[in-house]
Amino acid sequence: MFSGKEVYRSHDEYGSITVLDNGNKRYLAFAEGDEQSCQLLSHPFQLQHDYAQAMLLALLFKQPKSITLLGVGGGCLASALHEAIPDLTLQLVELRPKVLEVAYRYFQLPRSERVEVFIEDASEFIESDKREKVDILFSDLYSPEGLDLQQTQHWFIERCSQLLTDDGWLVLNCWQMHRGEREMIAALKEFFEDVRGCLTVEGNWVVIAGKKASTLSAAQTKDAAKRWSKTLDYSLLSCLSRLKPVT
């Protein structure tokens, strides 16, 4: 259970937004006992959650020039990507303006010409016909009530596939229980050739789906994990060992 001194609290139409700080780590919470984001103050770009680390397994299969992130939270994932890939352009989509304010003020979300921010509902964002295709799309949509179930639905997965380049990858942060959702899995396999899942210590199930199947061997994938581990400042090998084909 995380703890710390409350340094910020506010409310909007969706609920509370709280920041806690124990001098070592800073946390963003949307509800009591909820740990939405965690940042190590001495290493702010080093991802702390196992599920967030697992989400970056997508980098093993695609060197991205452009990424869209649906759901920003404290911005830890966005900040890590911005720091790790100097020529990357990022689109950040966040429903709640106050959450973005907190990400800038307390979690060092970068203000950069390489980062474009949209204050918009994710479903409306992806349905727009004005979006340019990107190399990787991360969907990490959570509210005080838990996972936003739209990201498990056929239409959502189809539209995400349409927003990706021909060899692009989709990353979904879900709960372990969604491993049994046959309609979701069927949709993933309909629009993606390479579908894998990684269980995390927090009980999340991270789905990584490629529009084209990876041609990397197991040894090449492991070597890529070692290289990225040096850049990201944490080991991807543990996450990689748990990455399994979705059947």
mmCIF file of C-alpha atoms in Angstrom:
data_model
loop_
_atom_site.group_PDB
_atom_site.id
_atom_site.type_symbol
_atom_site.label_atom_id
_atom_site.label_comp_id
_atom_site.label_asym_id
_atom_site.label_seq_id
_atom_site.Cartn_x
_atom_site.Cartn_y
_atom_site.Cartn_z
ATOM 1 C CA MET A 1 0.000 0.000 0.000
ATOM 2 C CA PHE A 2 1.451 3.353 -1.004
ATOM 3 C CA SER A 3 1.479 6.262 1.429
ATOM 4 C CA GLY A 4 2.786 9.778 1.792
ATOM 5 C CA LYS A 5 1.958 13.351 2.598
ATOM 6 C CA GLU A 6 -0.898 14.791 0.625
ATOM 7 C CA VAL A 7 0.515 17.673 -1.407
ATOM 8 C CA TYR A 8 -2.424 18.281 -3.733
ATOM 9 C CA ARG A 9 -6.133 17.492 -3.927
ATOM 10 C CA SER A 10 -8.857 18.696 -6.252
ATOM 11 C CA HIS A 11 -12.111 17.498 -7.802
ATOM 12 C CA ASP A 12 -13.683 17.633 -11.225
ATOM 13 C CA GLU A 13 -16.846 16.140 -12.727
ATOM 14 C CA TYR A 14 -15.193 12.700 -12.832
ATOM 15 C CA GLY A 15 -13.997 12.545 -9.225
ATOM 16 C CA SER A 16 -11.023 13.400 -7.051
ATOM 17 C CA ILE A 17 -7.394 13.932 -8.038
ATOM 18 C CA THR A 18 -4.816 13.499 -5.286
ATOM 19 C CA VAL A 19 -1.019 13.694 -5.209
ATOM 20 C CA LEU A 20 0.925 12.058 -2.368
ATOM 21 C CA ASP A 21 4.653 12.406 -1.703
ATOM 22 C CA ASN A 22 6.776 10.384 0.767
ATOM 23 C CA GLY A 23 10.072 12.068 -0.083
ATOM 24 C CA ASN A 24 11.183 9.138 -2.230
ATOM 25 C CA LYS A 25 8.219 8.586 -4.536
ATOM 26 C CA ARG A 26 5.294 10.669 -5.716
ATOM 27 C CA TYR A 27 1.877 9.160 -6.433
ATOM 28 C CA LEU A 28 -1.229 10.177 -8.352
ATOM 29 C CA ALA A 29 -4.528 8.714 -7.141
ATOM 30 C CA PHE A 30 -8.073 8.998 -8.500
ATOM 31 C CA ALA A 31 -9.694 7.182 -5.569
ATOM 32 C CA GLU A 32 -8.903 5.931 -2.065
ATOM 33 C CA GLY A 33 -6.217 3.248 -2.320
ATOM 34 C CA ASP A 34 -5.815 3.871 -6.056
ATOM 35 C CA GLU A 35 -2.250 4.195 -7.362
ATOM 36 C CA GLN A 36 -2.674 5.691 -10.801
ATOM 37 C CA SER A 37 0.903 6.868 -11.327
ATOM 38 C CA CYS A 38 4.154 6.530 -9.417
ATOM 39 C CA GLN A 39 7.362 8.480 -9.930
ATOM 40 C CA LEU A 40 10.744 7.897 -8.294
ATOM 41 C CA LEU A 41 11.872 11.429 -7.507
ATOM 42 C CA SER A 42 15.582 10.679 -7.915
ATOM 43 C CA HIS A 43 15.016 8.987 -11.310
ATOM 44 C CA PRO A 44 11.848 10.590 -12.710
ATOM 45 C CA PHE A 45 12.049 8.877 -16.124
ATOM 46 C CA GLN A 46 12.469 5.351 -14.754
ATOM 47 C CA LEU A 47 9.089 3.613 -14.871
ATOM 48 C CA GLN A 48 8.069 2.172 -11.495
ATOM 49 C CA HIS A 49 5.012 0.050 -12.264
ATOM 50 C CA ASP A 50 5.498 -3.406 -13.734
ATOM 51 C CA TYR A 51 2.571 -2.870 -16.105
ATOM 52 C CA ALA A 52 4.100 0.364 -17.434
ATOM 53 C CA GLN A 53 7.412 -1.373 -17.973
ATOM 54 C CA ALA A 54 5.628 -4.201 -19.788
ATOM 55 C CA MET A 55 3.878 -1.748 -22.097
ATOM 56 C CA LEU A 56 7.244 -0.714 -23.516
ATOM 57 C CA LEU A 57 7.885 -4.243 -24.763
ATOM 58 C CA ALA A 58 6.365 -2.861 -27.967
ATOM 59 C CA LEU A 59 9.668 -1.061 -28.571
ATOM 60 C CA LEU A 60 11.317 -4.442 -29.158
ATOM 61 C CA PHE A 61 9.248 -4.923 -32.299
ATOM 62 C CA LYS A 62 8.988 -1.400 -33.682
ATOM 63 C CA GLN A 63 11.403 1.554 -33.510
ATOM 64 C CA PRO A 64 8.822 4.341 -33.431
ATOM 65 C CA LYS A 65 8.993 7.801 -34.879
ATOM 66 C CA SER A 66 5.464 8.646 -33.751
ATOM 67 C CA ILE A 67 3.301 7.475 -30.849
ATOM 68 C CA THR A 68 -0.210 8.236 -29.631
ATOM 69 C CA LEU A 69 -0.993 7.723 -25.947
ATOM 70 C CA LEU A 70 -4.651 7.514 -24.902
ATOM 71 C CA GLY A 71 -4.873 8.340 -21.191
ATOM 72 C CA VAL A 72 -2.045 10.368 -19.668
ATOM 73 C CA GLY A 73 -2.422 10.105 -15.880
ATOM 74 C CA GLY A 74 0.733 11.473 -14.268
ATOM 75 C CA GLY A 75 2.483 11.305 -17.624
ATOM 76 C CA CYS A 76 5.183 8.861 -16.489
ATOM 77 C CA LEU A 77 4.928 6.711 -19.620
ATOM 78 C CA ALA A 78 4.931 9.754 -21.888
ATOM 79 C CA SER A 79 7.910 11.271 -20.085
ATOM 80 C CA ALA A 80 9.896 8.027 -20.286
ATOM 81 C CA LEU A 81 9.261 7.754 -24.030
ATOM 82 C CA HIS A 82 10.107 11.408 -24.637
ATOM 83 C CA GLU A 83 13.381 11.010 -22.750
ATOM 84 C CA ALA A 84 14.375 7.673 -24.307
ATOM 85 C CA ILE A 85 13.724 8.480 -27.987
ATOM 86 C CA PRO A 86 15.101 11.918 -28.941
ATOM 87 C CA ASP A 87 13.403 12.179 -32.349
ATOM 88 C CA LEU A 88 10.018 10.822 -31.244
ATOM 89 C CA THR A 89 6.816 12.811 -31.711
ATOM 90 C CA LEU A 90 4.053 12.173 -29.175
ATOM 91 C CA GLN A 91 0.311 12.764 -29.220
ATOM 92 C CA LEU A 92 -1.169 12.734 -25.716
ATOM 93 C CA VAL A 93 -4.932 12.386 -25.307
ATOM 94 C CA GLU A 94 -6.410 13.116 -21.870
ATOM 95 C CA LEU A 95 -10.053 13.668 -20.941
ATOM 96 C CA ARG A 96 -9.482 15.628 -17.725
ATOM 97 C CA PRO A 97 -7.768 19.052 -17.892
ATOM 98 C CA LYS A 98 -6.930 18.986 -14.177
ATOM 99 C CA VAL A 99 -5.072 15.691 -14.618
ATOM 100 C CA LEU A 100 -2.857 17.331 -17.225
ATOM 101 C CA GLU A 101 -2.237 20.265 -14.904
ATOM 102 C CA VAL A 102 -1.092 17.853 -12.200
ATOM 103 C CA ALA A 103 1.123 15.938 -14.645
ATOM 104 C CA TYR A 104 2.917 19.157 -15.593
ATOM 105 C CA ARG A 105 3.163 20.535 -12.065
ATOM 106 C CA TYR A 106 4.038 17.450 -10.027
ATOM 107 C CA PHE A 107 5.318 14.778 -12.450
ATOM 108 C CA GLN A 108 7.490 16.741 -14.886
ATOM 109 C CA LEU A 109 5.461 15.979 -17.989
ATOM 110 C CA PRO A 110 7.570 17.693 -20.680
ATOM 111 C CA ARG A 111 6.439 20.806 -22.451
ATOM 112 C CA SER A 112 8.043 20.159 -25.794
ATOM 113 C CA GLU A 113 7.575 20.890 -29.468
ATOM 114 C CA ARG A 114 7.666 17.097 -29.925
ATOM 115 C CA VAL A 115 4.574 16.661 -27.743
ATOM 116 C CA GLU A 116 1.048 17.556 -28.906
ATOM 117 C CA VAL A 117 -1.680 17.451 -26.261
ATOM 118 C CA PHE A 118 -5.398 16.889 -26.865
ATOM 119 C CA ILE A 119 -7.946 17.434 -24.090
ATOM 120 C CA GLU A 120 -10.548 15.106 -25.496
ATOM 121 C CA ASP A 121 -12.400 11.857 -24.926
ATOM 122 C CA ALA A 122 -10.314 9.019 -26.380
ATOM 123 C CA SER A 123 -13.244 7.563 -28.331
ATOM 124 C CA GLU A 124 -13.922 10.905 -30.008
ATOM 125 C CA PHE A 125 -10.232 11.351 -30.745
ATOM 126 C CA ILE A 126 -9.804 8.023 -32.498
ATOM 127 C CA GLU A 127 -13.072 8.373 -34.446
ATOM 128 C CA SER A 128 -11.906 11.585 -36.105
ATOM 129 C CA ASP A 129 -10.889 11.181 -39.754
ATOM 130 C CA LYS A 130 -8.225 13.890 -39.341
ATOM 131 C CA ARG A 131 -5.702 11.747 -37.455
ATOM 132 C CA GLU A 132 -2.360 10.828 -38.962
ATOM 133 C CA LYS A 133 -1.199 7.245 -38.628
ATOM 134 C CA VAL A 134 1.387 6.467 -35.957
ATOM 135 C CA ASP A 135 3.846 3.651 -35.294
ATOM 136 C CA ILE A 136 2.596 2.685 -31.819
ATOM 137 C CA LEU A 137 -0.696 3.457 -30.084
ATOM 138 C CA PHE A 138 -0.877 3.005 -26.312
ATOM 139 C CA SER A 139 -4.308 2.803 -24.677
ATOM 140 C CA ASP A 140 -4.253 3.174 -20.892
ATOM 141 C CA LEU A 141 -7.767 4.338 -20.080
ATOM 142 C CA TYR A 142 -8.764 4.204 -16.413
ATOM 143 C CA SER A 143 -11.188 6.120 -14.207
ATOM 144 C CA PRO A 144 -11.918 6.010 -10.446
ATOM 145 C CA GLU A 145 -14.190 3.039 -11.243
ATOM 146 C CA GLY A 146 -11.441 1.095 -13.016
ATOM 147 C CA LEU A 147 -10.759 0.133 -16.623
ATOM 148 C CA ASP A 148 -12.649 1.995 -19.349
ATOM 149 C CA LEU A 149 -14.243 -0.977 -21.071
ATOM 150 C CA GLN A 150 -14.450 0.730 -24.448
ATOM 151 C CA GLN A 151 -10.855 -0.307 -25.085
ATOM 152 C CA THR A 152 -11.932 -3.974 -25.005
ATOM 153 C CA GLN A 153 -14.618 -3.500 -27.669
ATOM 154 C CA HIS A 154 -14.492 -4.495 -31.333
ATOM 155 C CA TRP A 155 -15.068 -1.003 -32.751
ATOM 156 C CA PHE A 156 -12.329 0.479 -30.565
ATOM 157 C CA ILE A 157 -9.751 -2.132 -31.550
ATOM 158 C CA GLU A 158 -10.704 -1.791 -35.222
ATOM 159 C CA ARG A 159 -10.350 1.979 -35.150
ATOM 160 C CA CYS A 160 -7.001 1.764 -33.367
ATOM 161 C CA SER A 161 -5.744 -0.567 -36.096
ATOM 162 C CA GLN A 162 -6.777 1.993 -38.710
ATOM 163 C CA LEU A 163 -4.738 4.678 -36.946
ATOM 164 C CA LEU A 164 -1.552 2.622 -37.121
ATOM 165 C CA THR A 165 1.028 2.395 -39.888
ATOM 166 C CA ASP A 166 1.127 -0.852 -41.881
ATOM 167 C CA ASP A 167 3.642 -2.351 -39.448
ATOM 168 C CA GLY A 168 2.370 -0.518 -36.365
ATOM 169 C CA TRP A 169 1.650 -1.909 -32.903
ATOM 170 C CA LEU A 170 -1.211 -1.455 -30.446
ATOM 171 C CA VAL A 171 -0.695 -1.706 -26.682
ATOM 172 C CA LEU A 172 -3.676 -2.132 -24.343
ATOM 173 C CA ASN A 173 -3.407 -2.027 -20.551
ATOM 174 C CA CYS A 174 -6.205 -4.292 -19.283
ATOM 175 C CA TRP A 175 -6.991 -6.363 -16.198
ATOM 176 C CA GLN A 176 -6.112 -10.033 -15.875
ATOM 177 C CA MET A 177 -9.812 -10.954 -16.081
ATOM 178 C CA HIS A 178 -9.938 -9.767 -19.689
ATOM 179 C CA ARG A 179 -7.813 -12.705 -20.826
ATOM 180 C CA GLY A 180 -11.085 -14.624 -21.056
ATOM 181 C CA GLU A 181 -13.031 -12.088 -23.114
ATOM 182 C CA ARG A 182 -13.423 -13.985 -26.360
ATOM 183 C CA GLU A 183 -14.958 -11.090 -28.313
ATOM 184 C CA MET A 184 -12.028 -8.852 -27.460
ATOM 185 C CA ILE A 185 -9.505 -11.520 -28.392
ATOM 186 C CA ALA A 186 -11.368 -12.279 -31.624
ATOM 187 C CA ALA A 187 -11.241 -8.579 -32.558
ATOM 188 C CA LEU A 188 -7.512 -8.422 -31.848
ATOM 189 C CA LYS A 189 -6.859 -11.430 -34.056
ATOM 190 C CA GLU A 190 -9.083 -10.013 -36.803
ATOM 191 C CA PHE A 191 -7.065 -6.807 -37.144
ATOM 192 C CA PHE A 192 -3.591 -7.873 -35.970
ATOM 193 C CA GLU A 193 -1.320 -10.698 -37.117
ATOM 194 C CA ASP A 194 0.816 -10.829 -33.951
ATOM 195 C CA VAL A 195 -1.052 -10.745 -30.623
ATOM 196 C CA ARG A 196 0.751 -11.293 -27.318
ATOM 197 C CA GLY A 197 -0.053 -10.721 -23.656
ATOM 198 C CA CYS A 198 1.972 -10.127 -20.512
ATOM 199 C CA LEU A 199 0.679 -10.639 -16.980
ATOM 200 C CA THR A 200 2.053 -8.160 -14.450
ATOM 201 C CA VAL A 201 2.596 -8.211 -10.700
ATOM 202 C CA GLU A 202 -0.178 -5.643 -10.210
ATOM 203 C CA GLY A 203 -2.770 -7.937 -11.814
ATOM 204 C CA ASN A 204 -2.807 -6.153 -15.169
ATOM 205 C CA TRP A 205 -2.767 -7.883 -18.526
ATOM 206 C CA VAL A 206 -0.832 -5.904 -21.124
ATOM 207 C CA VAL A 207 -1.715 -6.750 -24.721
ATOM 208 C CA ILE A 208 0.806 -6.027 -27.463
ATOM 209 C CA ALA A 209 -0.536 -6.486 -30.992
ATOM 210 C CA GLY A 210 1.285 -5.996 -34.291
ATOM 211 C CA LYS A 211 -0.408 -5.475 -37.645
ATOM 212 C CA LYS A 212 2.394 -7.578 -39.116
ATOM 213 C CA ALA A 213 3.956 -10.548 -37.367
ATOM 214 C CA SER A 214 7.402 -9.943 -35.931
ATOM 215 C CA THR A 215 10.219 -11.632 -37.839
ATOM 216 C CA LEU A 216 12.635 -11.454 -34.905
ATOM 217 C CA SER A 217 13.902 -14.712 -33.477
ATOM 218 C CA ALA A 218 13.767 -15.343 -29.728
ATOM 219 C CA ALA A 219 17.491 -14.538 -29.499
ATOM 220 C CA GLN A 220 17.079 -11.294 -31.469
ATOM 221 C CA THR A 221 14.140 -10.252 -29.311
ATOM 222 C CA LYS A 222 16.164 -10.896 -26.160
ATOM 223 C CA ASP A 223 19.070 -8.856 -27.540
ATOM 224 C CA ALA A 224 16.663 -6.003 -28.296
ATOM 225 C CA ALA A 225 15.371 -6.193 -24.716
ATOM 226 C CA LYS A 226 18.912 -5.888 -23.383
ATOM 227 C CA ARG A 227 19.600 -2.837 -25.548
ATOM 228 C CA TRP A 228 16.387 -1.086 -24.569
ATOM 229 C CA SER A 229 16.952 -1.926 -20.899
ATOM 230 C CA LYS A 230 20.095 0.234 -20.933
ATOM 231 C CA THR A 231 18.189 3.140 -22.467
ATOM 232 C CA LEU A 232 15.137 2.839 -20.223
ATOM 233 C CA ASP A 233 17.125 2.256 -16.999
ATOM 234 C CA TYR A 234 15.252 -0.905 -16.002
ATOM 235 C CA SER A 235 15.355 -4.512 -17.197
ATOM 236 C CA LEU A 236 12.813 -5.569 -19.807
ATOM 237 C CA LEU A 237 13.911 -9.201 -19.575
ATOM 238 C CA SER A 238 11.520 -10.097 -16.756
ATOM 239 C CA CYS A 239 8.582 -8.656 -18.699
ATOM 240 C CA LEU A 240 9.751 -10.384 -21.869
ATOM 241 C CA SER A 241 9.809 -13.762 -20.114
ATOM 242 C CA ARG A 242 6.089 -13.306 -19.362
ATOM 243 C CA LEU A 243 5.111 -12.191 -22.866
ATOM 244 C CA LYS A 244 3.109 -15.040 -24.409
ATOM 245 C CA PRO A 245 1.081 -15.484 -27.602
ATOM 246 C CA VAL A 246 -2.646 -14.903 -27.066
ATOM 247 C CA THR A 247 -4.585 -18.012 -28.030
#
